[in-house]
């Protein structure tokens, strides 16, 4: 079992839809959680960073963490064609080991 | 702040040749990471430096791979005797231990260096 599981998609939605992207993880030691957006043949771009359970909002993006269920989500409101990309969740331990553990990514397509 | 810079962006090499990638982190970032990413997968951790010290290495970093950060600024990743299985995008990232209460957990990636071994 991978430490971080993510549905690969592709997820296709019409422009303006609310998008929900999800990850589950197995390591209860993970302390902080990130979402990255990656366009084709580009490096990952940091979107959201959260350190605790609950919601964090930034513009059209909301990150949600439920540590008790080991489940994290990213919501995108009013989705745009420019949001079409692969979305990667990443988890970290916070102390000691500094490496992030990534999911395999969910490919999102927003249709105009 | 010009972001994390990687060079070259693309490299095609013959099997058995050596290749070297260079990474220039965000200025004043004391932590530097190398990851590898293959098609349809998330980035996989290779190694991590804090200043010039290499503090962590993944099992993926075989003895054909070596990374250095001699002055705590730029870093190089060398792959010796390349194999077709080394074909991937090699990502460099950096962070500062001074952010987020000293956790330095926000990590910023470069655009990656694509390696194709033929």
mmCIF file with all atom_site columns, C-alpha atoms in Angstrom:
data_model
loop_
_atom_site.group_PDB
_atom_site.id
_atom_site.type_symbol
_atom_site.label_atom_id
_atom_site.label_alt_id
_atom_site.label_comp_id
_atom_site.label_asym_id
_atom_site.label_entity_id
_atom_site.label_seq_id
_atom_site.pdbx_PDB_ins_code
_atom_site.Cartn_x
_atom_site.Cartn_y
_atom_site.Cartn_z
_atom_site.occupancy
_atom_site.B_iso_or_equiv
_atom_site.pdbx_formal_charge
_atom_site.auth_seq_id
_atom_site.auth_comp_id
_atom_site.auth_asym_id
_atom_site.auth_atom_id
_atom_site.pdbx_PDB_model_num
ATOM 1   C CA . UNK A 1 1   ? 0.000   0.000  0.000   1.00 0.00 ? 1   UNK A CA 1
ATOM 2   C CA . UNK A 1 2   ? 1.316   3.422  -0.950  1.00 0.00 ? 2   UNK A CA 1
ATOM 3   C CA . UNK A 1 3   ? 1.631   5.952  1.869   1.00 0.00 ? 3   UNK A CA 1
ATOM 4   C CA . UNK A 1 4   ? -0.431  8.452  -0.133  1.00 0.00 ? 4   UNK A CA 1
ATOM 5   C CA . UNK A 1 5   ? -3.245  7.456  -2.462  1.00 0.00 ? 5   UNK A CA 1
ATOM 6   C CA . UNK A 1 6   ? -4.738  9.748  -5.067  1.00 0.00 ? 6   UNK A CA 1
ATOM 7   C CA . UNK A 1 7   ? -7.206  9.017  -7.869  1.00 0.00 ? 7   UNK A CA 1
ATOM 8   C CA . UNK A 1 8   ? -5.330  9.604  -11.157 1.00 0.00 ? 8   UNK A CA 1
ATOM 9   C CA . UNK A 1 9   ? -8.416  10.802 -13.053 1.00 0.00 ? 9   UNK A CA 1
ATOM 10  C CA . UNK A 1 10  ? -8.765  12.353 -15.497 1.00 0.00 ? 10  UNK A CA 1
ATOM 11  C CA . UNK A 1 11  ? -11.500 14.425 -13.940 1.00 0.00 ? 11  UNK A CA 1
ATOM 12  C CA . UNK A 1 12  ? -13.411 16.444 -16.524 1.00 0.00 ? 12  UNK A CA 1
ATOM 13  C CA . UNK A 1 13  ? -15.703 19.291 -15.448 1.00 0.00 ? 13  UNK A CA 1
ATOM 14  C CA . UNK A 1 14  ? -17.411 22.224 -17.190 1.00 0.00 ? 14  UNK A CA 1
ATOM 15  C CA . UNK A 1 15  ? -16.125 25.738 -16.651 1.00 0.00 ? 15  UNK A CA 1
ATOM 16  C CA . UNK A 1 16  ? -17.556 27.282 -13.480 1.00 0.00 ? 16  UNK A CA 1
ATOM 17  C CA . UNK A 1 17  ? -18.011 23.972 -11.673 1.00 0.00 ? 17  UNK A CA 1
ATOM 18  C CA . UNK A 1 18  ? -16.801 23.286 -8.147  1.00 0.00 ? 18  UNK A CA 1
ATOM 19  C CA . UNK A 1 19  ? -13.995 20.737 -8.214  1.00 0.00 ? 19  UNK A CA 1
ATOM 20  C CA . UNK A 1 20  ? -13.183 18.370 -5.379  1.00 0.00 ? 20  UNK A CA 1
ATOM 21  C CA . UNK A 1 21  ? -9.805  16.641 -5.328  1.00 0.00 ? 21  UNK A CA 1
ATOM 22  C CA . UNK A 1 22  ? -8.908  14.144 -2.633  1.00 0.00 ? 22  UNK A CA 1
ATOM 23  C CA . UNK A 1 23  ? -6.066  12.188 -1.091  1.00 0.00 ? 23  UNK A CA 1
ATOM 24  C CA . UNK A 1 24  ? -5.880  9.554  1.598   1.00 0.00 ? 24  UNK A CA 1
ATOM 25  C CA . UNK A 1 25  ? -2.766  8.729  3.552   1.00 0.00 ? 25  UNK A CA 1
ATOM 26  C CA . UNK A 1 26  ? -1.738  5.921  5.851   1.00 0.00 ? 26  UNK A CA 1
ATOM 27  C CA . UNK A 1 27  ? 1.062   7.428  7.966   1.00 0.00 ? 27  UNK A CA 1
ATOM 28  C CA . UNK A 1 28  ? -0.475  9.044  11.035  1.00 0.00 ? 28  UNK A CA 1
ATOM 29  C CA . UNK A 1 29  ? 2.847   10.775 11.708  1.00 0.00 ? 29  UNK A CA 1
ATOM 30  C CA . UNK A 1 30  ? 2.329   13.217 8.840   1.00 0.00 ? 30  UNK A CA 1
ATOM 31  C CA . UNK A 1 31  ? 2.025   16.693 10.298  1.00 0.00 ? 31  UNK A CA 1
ATOM 32  C CA . UNK A 1 32  ? 1.637   19.041 7.379   1.00 0.00 ? 32  UNK A CA 1
ATOM 33  C CA . UNK A 1 33  ? -0.073  18.867 4.045   1.00 0.00 ? 33  UNK A CA 1
ATOM 34  C CA . UNK A 1 34  ? 0.360   20.620 0.740   1.00 0.00 ? 34  UNK A CA 1
ATOM 35  C CA . UNK A 1 35  ? -1.290  20.851 -2.634  1.00 0.00 ? 35  UNK A CA 1
ATOM 36  C CA . UNK A 1 36  ? 0.755   21.469 -5.746  1.00 0.00 ? 36  UNK A CA 1
ATOM 37  C CA . UNK A 1 37  ? -0.424  22.215 -9.274  1.00 0.00 ? 37  UNK A CA 1
ATOM 38  C CA . UNK A 1 38  ? 1.647   20.913 -12.151 1.00 0.00 ? 38  UNK A CA 1
ATOM 39  C CA . UNK A 1 39  ? 1.197   21.880 -15.771 1.00 0.00 ? 39  UNK A CA 1
ATOM 40  C CA . UNK A 1 40  ? 2.436   19.537 -18.465 1.00 0.00 ? 40  UNK A CA 1
ATOM 41  C CA . UNK A 1 41  ? 6.251   19.321 -18.547 1.00 0.00 ? 41  UNK A CA 1
ATOM 42  C CA . UNK A 1 42  ? 6.600   21.952 -15.818 1.00 0.00 ? 42  UNK A CA 1
ATOM 43  C CA . UNK A 1 43  ? 7.673   21.775 -12.189 1.00 0.00 ? 43  UNK A CA 1
ATOM 44  C CA . UNK A 1 44  ? 5.080   21.566 -9.382  1.00 0.00 ? 44  UNK A CA 1
ATOM 45  C CA . UNK A 1 45  ? 3.771   24.924 -8.151  1.00 0.00 ? 45  UNK A CA 1
ATOM 46  C CA . UNK A 1 46  ? 2.815   25.262 -4.495  1.00 0.00 ? 46  UNK A CA 1
ATOM 47  C CA . UNK A 1 47  ? -0.883  26.125 -4.077  1.00 0.00 ? 47  UNK A CA 1
ATOM 48  C CA . UNK A 1 48  ? -1.785  25.487 -0.453  1.00 0.00 ? 48  UNK A CA 1
ATOM 49  C CA . UNK A 1 49  ? -0.049  24.589 2.797   1.00 0.00 ? 49  UNK A CA 1
ATOM 50  C CA . UNK A 1 50  ? -1.847  23.428 5.944   1.00 0.00 ? 50  UNK A CA 1
ATOM 51  C CA . UNK A 1 51  ? -0.515  22.284 9.288   1.00 0.00 ? 51  UNK A CA 1
ATOM 52  C CA . UNK A 1 52  ? -3.631  21.233 11.156  1.00 0.00 ? 52  UNK A CA 1
ATOM 53  C CA . UNK A 1 53  ? -7.064  19.761 10.733  1.00 0.00 ? 53  UNK A CA 1
ATOM 54  C CA . UNK A 1 54  ? -9.736  22.081 9.386   1.00 0.00 ? 54  UNK A CA 1
ATOM 55  C CA . UNK A 1 55  ? -10.116 24.355 6.412   1.00 0.00 ? 55  UNK A CA 1
ATOM 56  C CA . UNK A 1 56  ? -7.823  26.922 4.848   1.00 0.00 ? 56  UNK A CA 1
ATOM 57  C CA . UNK A 1 57  ? -9.038  29.236 2.125   1.00 0.00 ? 57  UNK A CA 1
ATOM 58  C CA . UNK A 1 58  ? -7.054  31.187 -0.455  1.00 0.00 ? 58  UNK A CA 1
ATOM 59  C CA . UNK A 1 59  ? -9.067  32.844 -3.200  1.00 0.00 ? 59  UNK A CA 1
ATOM 60  C CA . UNK A 1 60  ? -10.899 30.170 -5.184  1.00 0.00 ? 60  UNK A CA 1
ATOM 61  C CA . UNK A 1 61  ? -9.022  27.369 -3.413  1.00 0.00 ? 61  UNK A CA 1
ATOM 62  C CA . UNK A 1 62  ? -9.931  25.694 -0.120  1.00 0.00 ? 62  UNK A CA 1
ATOM 63  C CA . UNK A 1 63  ? -7.802  22.986 1.471   1.00 0.00 ? 63  UNK A CA 1
ATOM 64  C CA . UNK A 1 64  ? -9.403  20.680 4.003   1.00 0.00 ? 64  UNK A CA 1
ATOM 65  C CA . UNK A 1 65  ? -7.606  18.282 6.328   1.00 0.00 ? 65  UNK A CA 1
ATOM 66  C CA . UNK A 1 66  ? -9.202  15.566 8.453   1.00 0.00 ? 66  UNK A CA 1
ATOM 67  C CA . UNK A 1 67  ? -6.406  13.935 10.419  1.00 0.00 ? 67  UNK A CA 1
ATOM 68  C CA . UNK A 1 68  ? -8.750  11.528 12.183  1.00 0.00 ? 68  UNK A CA 1
ATOM 69  C CA . UNK A 1 69  ? -9.760  10.051 8.811   1.00 0.00 ? 69  UNK A CA 1
ATOM 70  C CA . UNK A 1 70  ? -6.356  10.630 7.185   1.00 0.00 ? 70  UNK A CA 1
ATOM 71  C CA . UNK A 1 71  ? -8.135  12.420 4.363   1.00 0.00 ? 71  UNK A CA 1
ATOM 72  C CA . UNK A 1 72  ? -7.288  15.689 2.662   1.00 0.00 ? 72  UNK A CA 1
ATOM 73  C CA . UNK A 1 73  ? -9.195  17.609 0.022   1.00 0.00 ? 73  UNK A CA 1
ATOM 74  C CA . UNK A 1 74  ? -8.736  20.559 -2.295  1.00 0.00 ? 74  UNK A CA 1
ATOM 75  C CA . UNK A 1 75  ? -11.790 22.428 -3.522  1.00 0.00 ? 75  UNK A CA 1
ATOM 76  C CA . UNK A 1 76  ? -11.660 24.762 -6.490  1.00 0.00 ? 76  UNK A CA 1
ATOM 77  C CA . UNK A 1 77  ? -14.573 27.150 -6.918  1.00 0.00 ? 77  UNK A CA 1
ATOM 78  C CA . UNK A 1 78  ? -15.581 28.703 -10.240 1.00 0.00 ? 78  UNK A CA 1
ATOM 79  C CA . UNK A 1 79  ? -13.153 26.469 -12.102 1.00 0.00 ? 79  UNK A CA 1
ATOM 80  C CA . UNK A 1 80  ? -11.470 27.912 -15.187 1.00 0.00 ? 80  UNK A CA 1
ATOM 81  C CA . UNK A 1 81  ? -9.871  26.251 -18.224 1.00 0.00 ? 81  UNK A CA 1
ATOM 82  C CA . UNK A 1 82  ? -6.558  27.565 -16.907 1.00 0.00 ? 82  UNK A CA 1
ATOM 83  C CA . UNK A 1 83  ? -7.028  25.281 -13.886 1.00 0.00 ? 83  UNK A CA 1
ATOM 84  C CA . UNK A 1 84  ? -6.544  22.291 -16.188 1.00 0.00 ? 84  UNK A CA 1
ATOM 85  C CA . UNK A 1 85  ? -3.457  20.597 -14.771 1.00 0.00 ? 85  UNK A CA 1
ATOM 86  C CA . UNK A 1 86  ? -2.360  17.742 -12.555 1.00 0.00 ? 86  UNK A CA 1
ATOM 87  C CA . UNK A 1 87  ? -2.907  18.321 -8.854  1.00 0.00 ? 87  UNK A CA 1
ATOM 88  C CA . UNK A 1 88  ? -0.514  16.655 -6.441  1.00 0.00 ? 88  UNK A CA 1
ATOM 89  C CA . UNK A 1 89  ? -1.059  16.247 -2.725  1.00 0.00 ? 89  UNK A CA 1
ATOM 90  C CA . UNK A 1 90  ? 2.025   16.024 -0.537  1.00 0.00 ? 90  UNK A CA 1
ATOM 91  C CA . UNK A 1 91  ? 2.547   15.205 3.111   1.00 0.00 ? 91  UNK A CA 1
ATOM 92  C CA . UNK A 1 92  ? 5.433   15.834 5.460   1.00 0.00 ? 92  UNK A CA 1
ATOM 93  C CA . UNK A 1 93  ? 6.553   14.727 8.893   1.00 0.00 ? 93  UNK A CA 1
ATOM 94  C CA . UNK A 1 94  ? 7.492   18.144 10.230  1.00 0.00 ? 94  UNK A CA 1
ATOM 95  C CA . UNK A 1 95  ? 10.541  17.065 12.188  1.00 0.00 ? 95  UNK A CA 1
ATOM 96  C CA . UNK A 1 96  ? 13.509  14.900 11.395  1.00 0.00 ? 96  UNK A CA 1
ATOM 97  C CA . UNK A 1 97  ? 12.897  13.573 7.913   1.00 0.00 ? 97  UNK A CA 1
ATOM 98  C CA . UNK A 1 98  ? 12.429  16.512 5.571   1.00 0.00 ? 98  UNK A CA 1
ATOM 99  C CA . UNK A 1 99  ? 11.273  14.734 2.429   1.00 0.00 ? 99  UNK A CA 1
ATOM 100 C CA . UNK A 1 100 ? 7.734   15.204 1.221   1.00 0.00 ? 100 UNK A CA 1
ATOM 101 C CA . UNK A 1 101 ? 5.694   12.158 0.204   1.00 0.00 ? 101 UNK A CA 1
ATOM 102 C CA . UNK A 1 102 ? 3.611   12.808 -2.882  1.00 0.00 ? 102 UNK A CA 1
ATOM 103 C CA . UNK A 1 103 ? 0.513   11.237 -4.300  1.00 0.00 ? 103 UNK A CA 1
ATOM 104 C CA . UNK A 1 104 ? 0.580   10.255 -7.953  1.00 0.00 ? 104 UNK A CA 1
ATOM 105 C CA . UNK A 1 105 ? -1.562  13.246 -8.937  1.00 0.00 ? 105 UNK A CA 1
ATOM 106 C CA . UNK A 1 106 ? -5.064  13.794 -10.306 1.00 0.00 ? 106 UNK A CA 1
ATOM 107 C CA . UNK A 1 107 ? -5.369  15.170 -13.816 1.00 0.00 ? 107 UNK A CA 1
ATOM 108 C CA . UNK A 1 108 ? -8.081  17.821 -14.066 1.00 0.00 ? 108 UNK A CA 1
ATOM 109 C CA . UNK A 1 109 ? -9.618  19.054 -17.311 1.00 0.00 ? 109 UNK A CA 1
ATOM 110 C CA . UNK A 1 110 ? -11.919 22.087 -17.203 1.00 0.00 ? 110 UNK A CA 1
ATOM 111 C CA . UNK A 1 111 ? -13.949 22.294 -20.376 1.00 0.00 ? 111 UNK A CA 1
ATOM 112 C CA . UNK A 1 112 ? -14.795 25.814 -21.675 1.00 0.00 ? 112 UNK A CA 1
ATOM 113 C CA . UNK B 2 1   ? 13.814  36.269 -6.027  1.00 0.00 ? 1   UNK B CA 1
ATOM 114 C CA . UNK B 2 2   ? 14.118  34.503 -9.350  1.00 0.00 ? 2   UNK B CA 1
ATOM 115 C CA . UNK B 2 3   ? 12.873  31.100 -8.213  1.00 0.00 ? 3   UNK B CA 1
ATOM 116 C CA . UNK B 2 4   ? 14.641  27.766 -8.381  1.00 0.00 ? 4   UNK B CA 1
ATOM 117 C CA . UNK B 2 5   ? 16.695  27.492 -11.551 1.00 0.00 ? 5   UNK B CA 1
ATOM 118 C CA . UNK B 2 6   ? 17.710  24.217 -13.188 1.00 0.00 ? 6   UNK B CA 1
ATOM 119 C CA . UNK B 2 7   ? 20.092  23.537 -16.037 1.00 0.00 ? 7   UNK B CA 1
ATOM 120 C CA . UNK B 2 8   ? 19.943  21.974 -18.550 1.00 0.00 ? 8   UNK B CA 1
ATOM 121 C CA . UNK B 2 9   ? 16.196  21.749 -19.058 1.00 0.00 ? 9   UNK B CA 1
ATOM 122 C CA . UNK B 2 10  ? 16.538  18.836 -21.442 1.00 0.00 ? 10  UNK B CA 1
ATOM 123 C CA . UNK B 2 11  ? 19.279  16.267 -21.906 1.00 0.00 ? 11  UNK B CA 1
ATOM 124 C CA . UNK B 2 12  ? 19.423  13.330 -24.294 1.00 0.00 ? 12  UNK B CA 1
ATOM 125 C CA . UNK B 2 13  ? 22.271  10.951 -23.668 1.00 0.00 ? 13  UNK B CA 1
ATOM 126 C CA . UNK B 2 14  ? 23.387  7.541  -24.722 1.00 0.00 ? 14  UNK B CA 1
ATOM 127 C CA . UNK B 2 15  ? 23.257  4.674  -22.285 1.00 0.00 ? 15  UNK B CA 1
ATOM 128 C CA . UNK B 2 16  ? 26.467  4.416  -20.324 1.00 0.00 ? 16  UNK B CA 1
ATOM 129 C CA . UNK B 2 17  ? 27.310  8.127  -20.482 1.00 0.00 ? 17  UNK B CA 1
ATOM 130 C CA . UNK B 2 18  ? 27.524  10.389 -17.445 1.00 0.00 ? 18  UNK B CA 1
ATOM 131 C CA . UNK B 2 19  ? 25.258  13.396 -17.024 1.00 0.00 ? 19  UNK B CA 1
ATOM 132 C CA . UNK B 2 20  ? 25.258  16.274 -14.561 1.00 0.00 ? 20  UNK B CA 1
ATOM 133 C CA . UNK B 2 21  ? 22.418  18.585 -13.617 1.00 0.00 ? 21  UNK B CA 1
ATOM 134 C CA . UNK B 2 22  ? 22.792  21.897 -11.830 1.00 0.00 ? 22  UNK B CA 1
ATOM 135 C CA . UNK B 2 23  ? 20.341  23.582 -9.474  1.00 0.00 ? 23  UNK B CA 1
ATOM 136 C CA . UNK B 2 24  ? 20.407  27.140 -8.175  1.00 0.00 ? 24  UNK B CA 1
ATOM 137 C CA . UNK B 2 25  ? 17.956  27.479 -5.271  1.00 0.00 ? 25  UNK B CA 1
ATOM 138 C CA . UNK B 2 26  ? 16.015  30.562 -4.256  1.00 0.00 ? 26  UNK B CA 1
ATOM 139 C CA . UNK B 2 27  ? 18.541  32.940 -2.774  1.00 0.00 ? 27  UNK B CA 1
ATOM 140 C CA . UNK B 2 28  ? 18.964  32.586 0.998   1.00 0.00 ? 28  UNK B CA 1
ATOM 141 C CA . UNK B 2 29  ? 17.167  29.225 1.050   1.00 0.00 ? 29  UNK B CA 1
ATOM 142 C CA . UNK B 2 30  ? 19.368  26.958 3.119   1.00 0.00 ? 30  UNK B CA 1
ATOM 143 C CA . UNK B 2 31  ? 17.583  23.699 2.271   1.00 0.00 ? 31  UNK B CA 1
ATOM 144 C CA . UNK B 2 32  ? 17.816  22.018 -1.102  1.00 0.00 ? 32  UNK B CA 1
ATOM 145 C CA . UNK B 2 33  ? 16.122  18.858 -2.345  1.00 0.00 ? 33  UNK B CA 1
ATOM 146 C CA . UNK B 2 34  ? 16.350  16.598 -5.383  1.00 0.00 ? 34  UNK B CA 1
ATOM 147 C CA . UNK B 2 35  ? 13.361  14.596 -6.571  1.00 0.00 ? 35  UNK B CA 1
ATOM 148 C CA . UNK B 2 36  ? 12.731  12.386 -9.568  1.00 0.00 ? 36  UNK B CA 1
ATOM 149 C CA . UNK B 2 37  ? 9.433   12.194 -11.436 1.00 0.00 ? 37  UNK B CA 1
ATOM 150 C CA . UNK B 2 38  ? 8.344   9.743  -14.118 1.00 0.00 ? 38  UNK B CA 1
ATOM 151 C CA . UNK B 2 39  ? 5.250   9.992  -16.291 1.00 0.00 ? 39  UNK B CA 1
ATOM 152 C CA . UNK B 2 40  ? 2.014   9.572  -14.375 1.00 0.00 ? 40  UNK B CA 1
ATOM 153 C CA . UNK B 2 41  ? 3.722   9.535  -10.993 1.00 0.00 ? 41  UNK B CA 1
ATOM 154 C CA . UNK B 2 42  ? 4.312   12.081 -8.284  1.00 0.00 ? 42  UNK B CA 1
ATOM 155 C CA . UNK B 2 43  ? 7.821   13.284 -7.464  1.00 0.00 ? 43  UNK B CA 1
ATOM 156 C CA . UNK B 2 44  ? 9.951   10.784 -5.547  1.00 0.00 ? 44  UNK B CA 1
ATOM 157 C CA . UNK B 2 45  ? 12.494  12.031 -3.034  1.00 0.00 ? 45  UNK B CA 1
ATOM 158 C CA . UNK B 2 46  ? 16.173  11.462 -3.791  1.00 0.00 ? 46  UNK B CA 1
ATOM 159 C CA . UNK B 2 47  ? 18.222  13.565 -1.377  1.00 0.00 ? 47  UNK B CA 1
ATOM 160 C CA . UNK B 2 48  ? 18.219  16.640 0.858   1.00 0.00 ? 48  UNK B CA 1
ATOM 161 C CA . UNK B 2 49  ? 20.846  19.204 1.908   1.00 0.00 ? 49  UNK B CA 1
ATOM 162 C CA . UNK B 2 50  ? 20.814  21.717 4.698   1.00 0.00 ? 50  UNK B CA 1
ATOM 163 C CA . UNK B 2 51  ? 23.501  24.236 3.797   1.00 0.00 ? 51  UNK B CA 1
ATOM 164 C CA . UNK B 2 52  ? 26.362  22.090 2.482   1.00 0.00 ? 52  UNK B CA 1
ATOM 165 C CA . UNK B 2 53  ? 25.537  18.990 4.533   1.00 0.00 ? 53  UNK B CA 1
ATOM 166 C CA . UNK B 2 54  ? 23.744  16.117 2.819   1.00 0.00 ? 54  UNK B CA 1
ATOM 167 C CA . UNK B 2 55  ? 21.409  15.022 5.606   1.00 0.00 ? 55  UNK B CA 1
ATOM 168 C CA . UNK B 2 56  ? 19.167  12.511 3.951   1.00 0.00 ? 56  UNK B CA 1
ATOM 169 C CA . UNK B 2 57  ? 19.353  10.099 1.027   1.00 0.00 ? 57  UNK B CA 1
ATOM 170 C CA . UNK B 2 58  ? 16.652  7.874  -0.410  1.00 0.00 ? 58  UNK B CA 1
ATOM 171 C CA . UNK B 2 59  ? 17.129  4.233  -1.318  1.00 0.00 ? 59  UNK B CA 1
ATOM 172 C CA . UNK B 2 60  ? 16.444  5.415  -4.883  1.00 0.00 ? 60  UNK B CA 1
ATOM 173 C CA . UNK B 2 61  ? 19.827  7.157  -4.858  1.00 0.00 ? 61  UNK B CA 1
ATOM 174 C CA . UNK B 2 62  ? 21.943  4.252  -6.076  1.00 0.00 ? 62  UNK B CA 1
ATOM 175 C CA . UNK B 2 63  ? 25.734  4.362  -6.072  1.00 0.00 ? 63  UNK B CA 1
ATOM 176 C CA . UNK B 2 64  ? 25.613  5.680  -9.653  1.00 0.00 ? 64  UNK B CA 1
ATOM 177 C CA . UNK B 2 65  ? 24.042  8.877  -8.351  1.00 0.00 ? 65  UNK B CA 1
ATOM 178 C CA . UNK B 2 66  ? 25.933  11.548 -6.478  1.00 0.00 ? 66  UNK B CA 1
ATOM 179 C CA . UNK B 2 67  ? 24.799  14.947 -5.321  1.00 0.00 ? 67  UNK B CA 1
ATOM 180 C CA . UNK B 2 68  ? 26.859  17.799 -3.967  1.00 0.00 ? 68  UNK B CA 1
ATOM 181 C CA . UNK B 2 69  ? 26.306  21.252 -2.591  1.00 0.00 ? 69  UNK B CA 1
ATOM 182 C CA . UNK B 2 70  ? 29.862  22.371 -1.958  1.00 0.00 ? 70  UNK B CA 1
ATOM 183 C CA . UNK B 2 71  ? 29.322  25.933 -0.715  1.00 0.00 ? 71  UNK B CA 1
ATOM 184 C CA . UNK B 2 72  ? 25.785  25.656 0.482   1.00 0.00 ? 72  UNK B CA 1
ATOM 185 C CA . UNK B 2 73  ? 24.445  27.487 -2.555  1.00 0.00 ? 73  UNK B CA 1
ATOM 186 C CA . UNK B 2 74  ? 24.035  25.682 -5.888  1.00 0.00 ? 74  UNK B CA 1
ATOM 187 C CA . UNK B 2 75  ? 23.902  21.910 -6.141  1.00 0.00 ? 75  UNK B CA 1
ATOM 188 C CA . UNK B 2 76  ? 24.799  19.317 -8.760  1.00 0.00 ? 76  UNK B CA 1
ATOM 189 C CA . UNK B 2 77  ? 23.331  15.892 -9.350  1.00 0.00 ? 77  UNK B CA 1
ATOM 190 C CA . UNK B 2 78  ? 25.502  13.511 -11.350 1.00 0.00 ? 78  UNK B CA 1
ATOM 191 C CA . UNK B 2 79  ? 24.373  10.209 -12.805 1.00 0.00 ? 79  UNK B CA 1
ATOM 192 C CA . UNK B 2 80  ? 27.149  7.897  -13.889 1.00 0.00 ? 80  UNK B CA 1
ATOM 193 C CA . UNK B 2 81  ? 26.777  5.099  -16.437 1.00 0.00 ? 81  UNK B CA 1
ATOM 194 C CA . UNK B 2 82  ? 23.233  6.093  -17.280 1.00 0.00 ? 82  UNK B CA 1
ATOM 195 C CA . UNK B 2 83  ? 20.612  3.417  -17.885 1.00 0.00 ? 83  UNK B CA 1
ATOM 196 C CA . UNK B 2 84  ? 17.327  3.656  -19.759 1.00 0.00 ? 84  UNK B CA 1
ATOM 197 C CA . UNK B 2 85  ? 15.520  3.416  -16.424 1.00 0.00 ? 85  UNK B CA 1
ATOM 198 C CA . UNK B 2 86  ? 17.096  6.722  -15.426 1.00 0.00 ? 86  UNK B CA 1
ATOM 199 C CA . UNK B 2 87  ? 14.930  8.525  -17.991 1.00 0.00 ? 87  UNK B CA 1
ATOM 200 C CA . UNK B 2 88  ? 12.801  10.915 -15.935 1.00 0.00 ? 88  UNK B CA 1
ATOM 201 C CA . UNK B 2 89  ? 12.401  14.525 -14.914 1.00 0.00 ? 89  UNK B CA 1
ATOM 202 C CA . UNK B 2 90  ? 14.811  15.512 -12.168 1.00 0.00 ? 90  UNK B CA 1
ATOM 203 C CA . UNK B 2 91  ? 13.370  18.207 -9.952  1.00 0.00 ? 91  UNK B CA 1
ATOM 204 C CA . UNK B 2 92  ? 15.221  20.491 -7.612  1.00 0.00 ? 92  UNK B CA 1
ATOM 205 C CA . UNK B 2 93  ? 13.456  22.311 -4.795  1.00 0.00 ? 93  UNK B CA 1
ATOM 206 C CA . UNK B 2 94  ? 14.429  24.635 -1.982  1.00 0.00 ? 94  UNK B CA 1
ATOM 207 C CA . UNK B 2 95  ? 13.087  25.981 1.283   1.00 0.00 ? 95  UNK B CA 1
ATOM 208 C CA . UNK B 2 96  ? 14.174  28.094 4.215   1.00 0.00 ? 96  UNK B CA 1
ATOM 209 C CA . UNK B 2 97  ? 14.341  26.753 7.744   1.00 0.00 ? 97  UNK B CA 1
ATOM 210 C CA . UNK B 2 98  ? 13.402  30.248 8.915   1.00 0.00 ? 98  UNK B CA 1
ATOM 211 C CA . UNK B 2 99  ? 9.821   30.084 7.596   1.00 0.00 ? 99  UNK B CA 1
ATOM 212 C CA . UNK B 2 100 ? 6.744   28.770 9.350   1.00 0.00 ? 100 UNK B CA 1
ATOM 213 C CA . UNK B 2 101 ? 8.122   28.950 12.847  1.00 0.00 ? 101 UNK B CA 1
ATOM 214 C CA . UNK B 2 102 ? 11.353  27.320 11.862  1.00 0.00 ? 102 UNK B CA 1
ATOM 215 C CA . UNK B 2 103 ? 9.828   24.308 10.174  1.00 0.00 ? 103 UNK B CA 1
ATOM 216 C CA . UNK B 2 104 ? 10.740  25.469 6.671   1.00 0.00 ? 104 UNK B CA 1
ATOM 217 C CA . UNK B 2 105 ? 8.068   23.228 5.299   1.00 0.00 ? 105 UNK B CA 1
ATOM 218 C CA . UNK B 2 106 ? 7.062   25.257 2.252   1.00 0.00 ? 106 UNK B CA 1
ATOM 219 C CA . UNK B 2 107 ? 9.101   23.799 -0.544  1.00 0.00 ? 107 UNK B CA 1
ATOM 220 C CA . UNK B 2 108 ? 9.386   25.451 -3.952  1.00 0.00 ? 108 UNK B CA 1
ATOM 221 C CA . UNK B 2 109 ? 10.271  23.515 -7.071  1.00 0.00 ? 109 UNK B CA 1
ATOM 222 C CA . UNK B 2 110 ? 12.163  24.410 -10.198 1.00 0.00 ? 110 UNK B CA 1
ATOM 223 C CA . UNK B 2 111 ? 10.972  23.609 -13.704 1.00 0.00 ? 111 UNK B CA 1
ATOM 224 C CA . UNK B 2 112 ? 12.890  20.344 -13.786 1.00 0.00 ? 112 UNK B CA 1
ATOM 225 C CA . UNK B 2 113 ? 15.544  18.784 -15.983 1.00 0.00 ? 113 UNK B CA 1
ATOM 226 C CA . UNK B 2 114 ? 14.299  16.178 -18.428 1.00 0.00 ? 114 UNK B CA 1
ATOM 227 C CA . UNK B 2 115 ? 16.629  13.259 -19.029 1.00 0.00 ? 115 UNK B CA 1
ATOM 228 C CA . UNK B 2 116 ? 16.185  10.833 -21.900 1.00 0.00 ? 116 UNK B CA 1
ATOM 229 C CA . UNK B 2 117 ? 18.579  7.898  -22.079 1.00 0.00 ? 117 UNK B CA 1
ATOM 230 C CA . UNK B 2 118 ? 18.666  6.223  -25.494 1.00 0.00 ? 118 UNK B CA 1
#
